[in-house]
Amino acid sequence: MAQPKTEPAEHKNKNQATNTPDTAVLNGAEILINTLKDVNVDTIFGYPGGAVLPIYDSLFDEHDINHVLIRHEQAGAHAADGYARATGKAGVVLVTSGPGGTNTVTGIATAAMDSIPMVVFTGQVPTDMIGNDAFQEADIVGITRPITKHNYLVKDVSNLEQVIREAFHVATSGRPGPVLVDLPKDMIKSEAHYSGLKKVSIPSYKPTREGHSTQVSKAAQMLSNAKKPLIYAGGGVILGEAWEELTAMAERLNIPVTTTLMGLGGFPESKPQSLGMLGMHGTYYANMATTECDVLLAAGARFDDRVTGRLDGFSPHSKKIHIDIDPSNIGKNVPVEVPIVGDVKNVLSAIDQQASKPDTTDWWNTIEDWKKNHPLKVPKSEGLIKPQRMIERISEVTNGEAIVVTDVGQHQMWAAQHYTFNHPRSFLSSGGLGTMGYGFPAAMGAAFGCPDRPIVCITGDGGFQMTAYELATAVEYEVPVKIAIMNNECLGMVRQWQELFYNKRYSHSILKKGNPDFVKLAESYGAVGYRASNDEEMDDILEKAMKINDRPVVMDFRVEARENCYPMVPSGAALNEMVEGPE
Amino acid sequence: MTVSKNGISSQTSDRHTLSVLVSYNLNALSRIIGIFSGKGFHIDSISFGSEKESDLARITITTHGDEQIIEQITKQLHKIIDVVTVTDLTYERFVERELALIKVTATRSSRSEIMQIAQVFRAKVIDISPGKLSIEVTGNRDKINAFIGMLDPFGIDEISRTGSVALKREFEGSV
């Protein structure tokens, strides 16, 4: 994959500031770039415009930071998000003022809901014009206040460096999240002292990292005495890099583990303790275990409504332990007996040190029965490809080693169910906001962060069309993302709900008539396009696609449109009232 | 928020007074208000003013809700990066004051009666004209509500009242 590069500079690099001693006086744009390098930013997803031209002028000669020219700012934010999820580092976005900023809103909200570290730089009109409805002015700080962890409007260039350092500190520490920094044009043009000062301290911001020792002991005691324990692991296990601690504890104590959508990959699904995903489209055995367990340890999970189903039917017999770095997540939806505020990684290993192995023989017998009698089903294909089979095949071809990035809908749930995830940071999906259009740009972002890993974007014909224009970026930078379109010519999950709950009235959910020829679409951008309508063709194009390493590949998989995603907990039902699907 | 026609909140039983210390900037105030509007919590009153150190501000919020809601409000407020401390004064001994300016119709015959009432409430007449009196009163919410109740029959024109401001008591018995 080609790393993005600006044209080699003919003239002398005027941004000599890069390695200048601490006493340098620089303009705001140079301070920004120097500080970004200081905090180890190597990639920026951006789009130029009037308000940020001084920054782009400085970027012209910059070789340590790769600037990726995305084609739409929403995709830029999703790409930064994908980069962050795949690498664990903050994703960085740079856009112009007004519409550039507002276009990032969906991407910022997506990152906020899933606690993804991201720093967004927006241009702003000069300070003396703020509030005058100047050209391309938008109150982006106001607009993004509810969807950022924190945001800043820089009003004094001498604060710029401090603000940028704080922004990265806030975005990546505690419960991570997006931070926006609004940069008025005069702030990036005027000069200030650049200190290179590395230390950041915000007196009002001190996340609790160590779990309270009494609570930890209580939790360990409860687990040791449990007859039917269960670990319910969420995205916090991945964000908090706690997968090794989780795996060690679950194996040593032989406790079953179910993960949320965001937690997929946080516990290897090849391990016997894995029950797969729980919740609305979770496995039968995960949901039954959640309902029947006597001690439920929630680790970095937030009892989201897609997980719990009807709250009064959620795990009614269990005592609950909840580990979360964000105290406001604890007790928000479900009352818990043992709340533990802290880093999942620290707390899990502390509990593991104190807990002894509970007797779970009977519990495992019950679970094995559920597993045997209610497995996930992959129906046989009759002509068109079965969606479940498509995912299973991708899992086989990539040997479970790919970074899988999905859009939102049926394909997302099937990918969660049928791909075998054994590694963290390998399933990237908009869990909280459920953003269609997320998949492809996020996959591209992941590719920039992890150029050596195979990246598969599993998307739908609906979701892909929301950000398909990014094929231009992927072609320009030779990003070899494999885009697998589960093409059922409709908004599959909407159609499924209309079939089940709206008397088969498929109101505005059928895309058939307007869909493009995805092969030609890909080719027109200079990407590779393939189509498969049956299992044989599927195997053939998957094999060909995996060999292509210098451009994106679009695979149009024609799947059975009437297939519905099961098992399913209808909304408003309890987890154990799940529907396993027609026989 | 439950507000009767005189701007008097009818919620008293589960009323909480929160004292929030924040960095002095309007983004912080907006975020705090955003937590309430975004998550459907109630603000019965809010007041914002500088603290001893000029880069800090103290925000006093009165709100109501059951224990779980108040706990969420406190936690969500604390999550805001600019928030230094959140204290629920309801569990402490504290002093609390509101200020109200009330313009009341005062005819020649009722004027002295209104002024007598004001005296009882230790309120001050701050503006007088042939047909009106403007009165300043401070105290806790109940006292101000009572005062408004006493003036109501005379015909209240306008009321402007602040939110509550509060401080923790230092030792029992202070005024």
Coordinates of C-alpha atoms in Angstrom, one line a residue, chain A residues 75-525:
Chain A
A75 CA -15.7 9.6 5.9
G76 CA -12.6 11.4 7.3
A77 CA -14.0 11.0 10.8
H78 CA -14.9 7.4 10.2
A79 CA -11.5 6.7 8.8
A80 CA -9.8 8.3 11.8
D81 CA -12.2 6.2 14.0
G82 CA -11.2 3.0 12.1
Y83 CA -7.6 3.9 12.5
A84 CA -8.1 4.4 16.2
R85 CA -10.0 1.1 16.8
A86 CA -7.4 -0.8 14.8
T87 CA -4.3 0.7 16.4
G88 CA -5.4 2.0 19.9
K89 CA -4.0 5.4 19.0
A90 CA -6.1 8.5 18.7
G91 CA -7.4 9.1 15.2
V92 CA -6.8 12.6 13.8
V93 CA -9.1 14.6 11.5
L94 CA -8.4 18.0 10.0
V95 CA -11.1 19.9 8.2
T96 CA -12.1 23.4 7.2
S97 CA -14.6 25.6 9.0
G98 CA -18.4 25.5 8.7
P99 CA -19.5 22.7 6.3
G100 CA -16.3 20.9 6.8
G101 CA -16.9 20.8 10.5
T102 CA -20.6 20.0 10.3
N103 CA -19.8 17.1 7.9
T104 CA -17.8 15.4 10.6
V105 CA -20.7 15.4 13.1
T106 CA -21.9 11.9 12.2
G107 CA -18.4 10.5 12.5
I108 CA -17.8 12.3 15.9
A109 CA -21.1 11.0 17.3
T110 CA -20.2 7.5 16.1
A111 CA -16.9 7.7 18.0
A112 CA -18.5 9.2 21.0
M113 CA -21.0 6.4 21.4
D114 CA -18.3 3.8 21.2
S115 CA -15.7 5.7 23.3
I116 CA -13.2 5.9 20.5
P117 CA -10.2 8.2 21.0
M118 CA -10.2 10.9 18.3
V119 CA -9.0 14.5 17.9
V120 CA -10.8 16.6 15.4
F121 CA -9.3 20.0 14.3
T122 CA -11.7 22.3 12.6
G123 CA -10.9 25.6 11.0
Q124 CA -12.9 28.6 12.2
V125 CA -13.4 32.1 10.8
P126 CA -11.0 34.7 12.4
T127 CA -11.8 35.5 16.0
D128 CA -13.0 39.1 15.2
M129 CA -15.6 37.6 12.8
I130 CA -17.0 34.9 15.1
G131 CA -20.7 35.5 15.7
N132 CA -21.1 37.7 12.6
D133 CA -22.5 34.9 10.4
A134 CA -19.3 35.2 8.4
F135 CA -18.8 33.0 5.3
Q136 CA -18.4 29.4 6.4
E137 CA -18.9 30.2 10.0
A138 CA -20.6 27.6 12.2
D139 CA -20.6 27.3 16.0
I140 CA -18.9 23.9 15.8
V141 CA -18.0 23.9 19.5
G142 CA -21.7 24.4 20.3
I143 CA -22.8 21.8 17.7
T144 CA -20.5 19.1 18.9
R145 CA -20.8 19.8 22.6
P146 CA -23.1 16.8 23.3
I147 CA -21.1 14.4 21.1
T148 CA -17.6 15.1 22.3
K149 CA -15.9 14.2 25.5
H150 CA -14.5 17.7 25.5
N151 CA -14.0 20.5 23.1
Y152 CA -12.1 23.8 22.7
L153 CA -12.2 27.0 20.9
V154 CA -8.7 28.5 20.8
K155 CA -8.9 32.2 21.5
D156 CA -5.2 32.9 22.2
V157 CA -2.4 31.4 20.2
S158 CA -0.2 31.2 23.3
N159 CA -2.7 28.5 24.6
L160 CA -2.6 26.5 21.4
E161 CA 0.1 24.1 22.2
Q162 CA -1.4 23.4 25.7
V163 CA -4.8 22.9 24.2
I164 CA -3.6 20.4 21.6
R165 CA -1.7 18.4 24.3
E166 CA -4.7 18.4 26.6
A167 CA -6.9 17.3 23.7
F168 CA -4.9 14.2 23.1
H169 CA -4.6 13.5 26.8
V170 CA -8.4 13.8 27.3
A171 CA -9.2 11.8 24.1
T172 CA -7.0 8.8 25.0
S173 CA -7.3 8.5 28.8
G174 CA -10.0 7.4 31.2
R175 CA -13.0 6.5 29.1
P176 CA -11.7 7.5 25.7
G177 CA -13.7 9.7 23.3
P178 CA -13.6 12.4 20.6
V179 CA -12.2 15.8 21.4
L180 CA -12.7 18.8 19.0
V181 CA -10.4 21.7 18.7
D182 CA -11.7 24.7 16.8
L183 CA -8.9 26.9 15.3
P184 CA -9.8 30.4 14.2
K185 CA -7.8 31.4 11.1
D186 CA -6.0 34.2 12.9
M187 CA -4.9 31.8 15.6
I188 CA -3.1 29.6 13.1
K189 CA -1.5 32.6 11.4
S190 CA -0.3 34.5 14.4
E191 CA 2.8 33.6 16.3
A192 CA 3.6 32.3 19.8
H193 CA 6.3 30.7 21.8
Y194 CA 6.5 26.9 21.3
S195 CA 7.7 25.2 24.5
G196 CA 7.8 21.5 23.6
L197 CA 6.5 21.1 27.1
K198 CA 5.4 17.5 27.4
K199 CA 3.5 17.4 30.7
V200 CA -0.3 17.7 30.8
S201 CA -2.1 18.2 34.0
I202 CA -5.8 19.0 34.2
P203 CA -6.6 19.4 37.9
S204 CA -10.3 18.7 37.3
Y205 CA -9.7 15.6 35.3
K206 CA -8.3 12.6 37.2
P207 CA -9.8 9.3 36.0
T208 CA -9.8 6.5 38.7
R209 CA -7.6 3.7 37.4
E210 CA -7.3 1.3 40.4
G211 CA -10.3 -0.5 41.6
H212 CA -11.3 -0.1 45.3
S213 CA -9.7 -3.0 47.2
T214 CA -12.7 -3.9 49.3
Q215 CA -14.9 -4.1 46.2
V216 CA -12.3 -6.2 44.4
S217 CA -12.2 -8.6 47.4
K218 CA -16.0 -8.8 47.4
A219 CA -16.1 -9.5 43.7
A220 CA -13.4 -12.2 44.0
Q221 CA -15.4 -13.8 46.9
M222 CA -18.6 -13.8 44.9
L223 CA -17.0 -15.4 41.9
S224 CA -15.3 -18.1 44.1
N225 CA -18.6 -19.0 45.7
A226 CA -20.6 -18.9 42.5
K227 CA -22.4 -22.0 41.2
K228 CA -23.3 -20.4 37.8
P229 CA -20.9 -17.5 37.1
L230 CA -20.8 -15.7 33.8
I231 CA -18.5 -12.9 32.5
Y232 CA -20.1 -10.4 30.2
A233 CA -17.3 -8.5 28.4
G234 CA -17.8 -5.3 26.5
G235 CA -15.8 -2.9 24.4
G236 CA -14.0 -1.6 27.5
V237 CA -12.0 -4.9 27.4
I238 CA -10.6 -3.8 24.0
L239 CA -10.3 -0.1 24.7
G240 CA -8.7 -0.9 28.1
E241 CA -6.4 -3.5 26.5
A242 CA -7.5 -6.1 29.1
W243 CA -7.9 -9.1 26.8
E244 CA -5.0 -11.0 28.2
E245 CA -6.2 -10.5 31.8
L246 CA -9.7 -11.5 30.8
T247 CA -8.5 -14.7 29.0
A248 CA -6.2 -15.7 31.9
M249 CA -9.0 -15.3 34.4
A250 CA -11.7 -17.0 32.4
E251 CA -9.4 -20.0 31.7
R252 CA -8.0 -20.3 35.2
L253 CA -11.4 -20.1 36.9
N254 CA -13.2 -21.9 34.0
I255 CA -15.9 -19.3 33.8
P256 CA -18.0 -18.9 30.6
V257 CA -17.5 -15.6 28.7
T258 CA -20.0 -13.8 26.5
T259 CA -19.1 -10.6 24.7
T260 CA -21.1 -7.7 23.4
L261 CA -20.9 -6.6 19.8
M262 CA -18.2 -4.1 20.9
G263 CA -16.4 -6.8 22.9
L264 CA -16.0 -9.2 20.0
G265 CA -12.4 -10.3 19.8
G266 CA -11.8 -9.4 23.4
F267 CA -12.0 -13.1 24.2
P268 CA -10.9 -15.7 21.7
E269 CA -14.0 -17.4 20.3
S270 CA -12.0 -20.6 19.7
K271 CA -11.6 -21.1 23.5
P272 CA -14.1 -23.5 25.1
Q273 CA -15.2 -20.8 27.5
S274 CA -16.5 -18.6 24.7
L275 CA -20.3 -18.4 24.4
G276 CA -20.1 -15.8 21.5
M277 CA -22.2 -12.7 21.6
L278 CA -25.2 -12.0 23.7
G279 CA -28.2 -9.7 23.2
M280 CA -30.7 -9.0 20.5
H281 CA -28.9 -11.2 17.9
G282 CA -26.8 -13.1 20.3
T283 CA -26.5 -16.9 20.6
Y284 CA -29.1 -18.9 22.4
Y285 CA -26.6 -20.2 24.9
A286 CA -25.2 -16.8 25.7
N287 CA -28.6 -15.3 26.3
M288 CA -29.8 -18.4 28.4
A289 CA -26.6 -18.3 30.4
T290 CA -27.2 -14.6 31.1
T291 CA -30.7 -15.3 32.2
E292 CA -29.8 -18.3 34.4
C293 CA -26.5 -17.2 35.9
D294 CA -26.1 -16.5 39.6
V295 CA -23.1 -14.1 39.4
L296 CA -22.7 -11.8 36.5
L297 CA -19.4 -10.0 36.1
A298 CA -19.7 -7.1 33.6
A299 CA -16.4 -5.9 32.4
G300 CA -16.2 -2.7 30.4
A301 CA -19.8 -3.1 29.3
R302 CA -22.6 -0.7 29.8
F303 CA -25.8 -2.7 29.9
D304 CA -27.0 -1.3 26.6
D305 CA -30.6 -1.9 25.6
R306 CA -29.5 -4.1 22.6
V307 CA -27.8 -6.4 25.2
T308 CA -30.3 -6.5 28.0
G309 CA -33.6 -6.8 26.2
R310 CA -36.5 -6.0 28.6
L311 CA -34.7 -4.8 31.7
D312 CA -36.9 -6.6 34.3
G313 CA -36.2 -9.9 32.6
F314 CA -32.4 -9.3 32.4
S315 CA -30.4 -11.8 34.4
P316 CA -33.0 -11.8 37.2
H317 CA -31.3 -14.3 39.5
S318 CA -27.8 -13.0 39.5
K319 CA -25.7 -10.8 41.8
K320 CA -23.9 -8.3 39.6
I321 CA -20.4 -7.0 39.6
H322 CA -19.7 -4.1 37.3
I323 CA -16.2 -2.9 36.3
D324 CA -16.1 0.4 34.4
I325 CA -13.8 3.3 34.2
D326 CA -16.8 5.6 33.8
P327 CA -18.7 5.8 37.1
S328 CA -21.8 7.2 35.4
N329 CA -22.1 3.8 33.5
I330 CA -22.5 2.0 36.8
G331 CA -26.1 1.6 37.9
K332 CA -27.3 3.6 34.9
N333 CA -29.6 0.9 33.6
V334 CA -29.2 -2.1 35.9
P335 CA -28.6 -2.0 39.7
V336 CA -25.4 -3.8 40.7
E337 CA -24.3 -5.3 44.0
V338 CA -20.6 -4.6 43.5
P339 CA -19.7 -1.5 41.6
I340 CA -15.9 -1.2 40.8
V341 CA -14.7 2.1 39.2
G342 CA -11.4 1.6 37.5
D343 CA -9.3 0.3 34.6
V344 CA -10.7 -3.0 33.4
K345 CA -7.2 -4.3 33.0
N346 CA -6.1 -3.5 36.6
V347 CA -9.3 -4.6 38.2
L348 CA -9.6 -7.9 36.3
S349 CA -6.1 -8.9 37.3
A350 CA -6.7 -7.8 40.9
I351 CA -9.8 -10.0 41.0
D352 CA -8.0 -12.9 39.4
Q353 CA -5.3 -12.8 42.0
Q354 CA -7.8 -13.2 44.8
A355 CA -10.5 -15.5 43.4
S356 CA -10.4 -19.3 43.6
K357 CA -11.9 -21.6 41.1
P358 CA -15.6 -22.2 41.6
D359 CA -17.3 -25.5 41.1
T360 CA -19.0 -25.1 37.8
T361 CA -19.4 -28.7 36.7
D362 CA -23.2 -28.7 36.6
W363 CA -23.3 -25.2 35.1
W364 CA -21.0 -26.3 32.2
N365 CA -23.2 -29.4 31.6
T366 CA -26.2 -27.1 31.2
I367 CA -24.3 -24.8 28.9
E368 CA -23.0 -27.7 26.8
D369 CA -26.6 -28.9 26.4
W370 CA -27.7 -25.5 25.2
K371 CA -24.8 -25.3 22.8
K372 CA -25.5 -28.8 21.4
N373 CA -29.3 -28.3 21.0
H374 CA -29.4 -24.6 19.9
P375 CA -26.4 -23.9 17.7
L376 CA -26.2 -21.0 15.3
K377 CA -27.6 -22.2 12.0
V378 CA -26.1 -21.8 8.5
P379 CA -28.8 -22.8 6.0
K380 CA -28.0 -24.6 2.8
S381 CA -27.9 -22.5 -0.3
E382 CA -30.5 -23.0 -2.9
G383 CA -29.1 -21.0 -5.8
L384 CA -28.3 -17.6 -4.5
I385 CA -25.7 -17.3 -1.7
K386 CA -26.9 -17.6 1.9
P387 CA -25.6 -14.6 3.9
Q388 CA -24.5 -16.7 6.8
R389 CA -22.5 -18.9 4.4
M390 CA -20.9 -15.8 2.9
I391 CA -19.6 -14.7 6.3
E392 CA -18.5 -18.2 7.2
R393 CA -16.6 -18.4 3.9
I394 CA -14.8 -15.0 4.5
S395 CA -13.9 -16.3 8.0
E396 CA -12.4 -19.4 6.5
V397 CA -10.5 -17.7 3.7
T398 CA -9.0 -15.1 6.1
N399 CA -8.4 -17.8 8.7
G400 CA -10.0 -15.6 11.3
E401 CA -7.0 -13.2 11.0
A402 CA -8.5 -10.3 9.2
I403 CA -9.6 -7.0 10.6
V404 CA -13.3 -7.1 9.8
V405 CA -15.1 -3.8 9.5
T406 CA -18.9 -3.7 9.1
D407 CA -21.6 -1.3 8.3
V408 CA -24.9 -1.5 10.0
G409 CA -27.7 -4.0 9.6
Q410 CA -28.2 -7.7 8.9
H411 CA -24.7 -8.2 7.5
Q412 CA -23.3 -6.7 10.7
M413 CA -25.1 -9.1 12.9
W414 CA -24.3 -12.1 10.7
A415 CA -20.6 -11.0 10.7
A416 CA -20.7 -10.8 14.5
Q417 CA -22.3 -14.3 14.7
H418 CA -20.5 -16.3 12.0
Y419 CA -17.0 -14.8 11.8
T420 CA -14.7 -16.4 14.3
F421 CA -13.0 -13.6 16.2
N422 CA -9.8 -14.6 18.0
H423 CA -8.0 -11.3 18.3
P424 CA -8.8 -7.9 19.8
R425 CA -9.1 -4.9 17.5
S426 CA -10.3 -7.2 14.7
F427 CA -14.0 -6.3 14.6
L428 CA -14.7 -2.6 14.0
S429 CA -18.4 -1.7 13.9
S430 CA -20.6 1.2 14.9
G431 CA -22.2 -0.4 17.9
G432 CA -23.7 2.6 19.7
L433 CA -24.8 5.0 17.1
G434 CA -25.4 2.3 14.4
T435 CA -24.1 4.5 11.6
M436 CA -24.7 3.3 8.1
G437 CA -21.8 4.4 5.8
Y438 CA -19.3 3.7 8.6
G439 CA -17.9 0.5 7.2
F440 CA -15.9 1.3 4.1
P441 CA -14.1 4.6 5.3
A442 CA -13.4 3.0 8.7
A443 CA -11.9 0.0 6.9
M444 CA -9.7 2.3 4.9
G445 CA -8.6 4.1 8.2
A446 CA -7.8 0.7 9.7
A447 CA -5.7 -0.1 6.6
F448 CA -3.6 3.0 7.1
G449 CA -3.0 2.0 10.8
C450 CA -2.3 -1.6 10.1
P451 CA -1.0 -1.9 6.6
D452 CA 0.2 -5.5 7.2
R453 CA -3.1 -7.0 8.2
P454 CA -5.8 -8.1 5.7
I455 CA -8.8 -5.8 6.0
V456 CA -12.3 -7.0 5.0
C457 CA -15.2 -4.5 4.9
I458 CA -18.4 -6.4 5.2
T459 CA -21.2 -4.1 4.1
G460 CA -24.6 -4.0 2.6
D461 CA -25.8 -2.5 -0.7
G462 CA -27.4 0.3 1.4
G463 CA -24.6 1.1 3.7
F464 CA -21.9 1.0 1.1
Q465 CA -23.7 3.5 -1.1
M466 CA -23.6 6.0 1.7
T467 CA -19.8 6.4 1.5
A468 CA -18.9 4.6 -1.7
Y469 CA -17.2 7.8 -3.0
E470 CA -14.2 6.9 -0.8
L471 CA -13.2 4.4 -3.5
A472 CA -11.4 7.4 -4.9
T473 CA -9.2 7.8 -1.8
A474 CA -8.6 4.0 -1.5
V475 CA -7.5 3.9 -5.2
E476 CA -5.3 7.0 -4.8
Y477 CA -3.4 5.6 -1.8
E478 CA -3.5 2.0 -3.1
V479 CA -5.4 0.7 -0.1
P480 CA -6.1 -3.0 -0.6
V481 CA -9.4 -3.2 1.4
K482 CA -11.6 -6.1 0.4
I483 CA -15.2 -4.8 0.2
A484 CA -17.7 -7.6 0.5
I485 CA -21.2 -6.3 -0.3
M486 CA -23.9 -8.5 1.0
N487 CA -26.2 -7.5 -1.8
N488 CA -29.8 -8.3 -1.1
E489 CA -31.2 -5.3 -3.0
C490 CA -32.8 -3.9 0.1
L491 CA -32.2 -2.5 3.5
G492 CA -32.1 -5.9 5.0
M493 CA -32.7 -5.2 8.7
V494 CA -35.4 -2.7 7.9
R495 CA -37.0 -5.2 5.6
Q496 CA -36.8 -7.9 8.3
W497 CA -38.5 -5.7 10.8
Q498 CA -41.2 -4.8 8.3
E499 CA -41.7 -8.5 7.5
L500 CA -42.0 -9.5 11.2
F501 CA -43.6 -6.4 12.8
Y502 CA -45.2 -4.4 10.0
N503 CA -47.2 -7.1 8.2
K504 CA -44.7 -7.4 5.3
R505 CA -45.4 -3.8 4.2
Y506 CA -42.0 -3.1 2.7
S507 CA -42.3 0.7 2.8
H508 CA -39.3 2.3 1.1
S509 CA -36.8 -0.4 2.0
I510 CA -36.2 -1.9 -1.4
L511 CA -33.2 -0.6 -3.3
K512 CA -33.3 -2.9 -6.3
K513 CA -34.3 -0.3 -8.9
G514 CA -31.7 2.3 -8.2
N515 CA -28.8 0.1 -7.3
P516 CA -25.7 0.7 -9.4
D517 CA -23.7 -2.0 -11.1
F518 CA -21.2 -2.4 -8.3
V519 CA -18.6 -4.0 -10.5
K520 CA -18.7 -1.1 -13.0
L521 CA -18.8 1.4 -10.1
A522 CA -15.5 -0.1 -8.8
E523 CA -13.9 -0.2 -12.2
S524 CA -14.8 3.4 -12.9
Y525 CA -12.8 4.4 -9.9

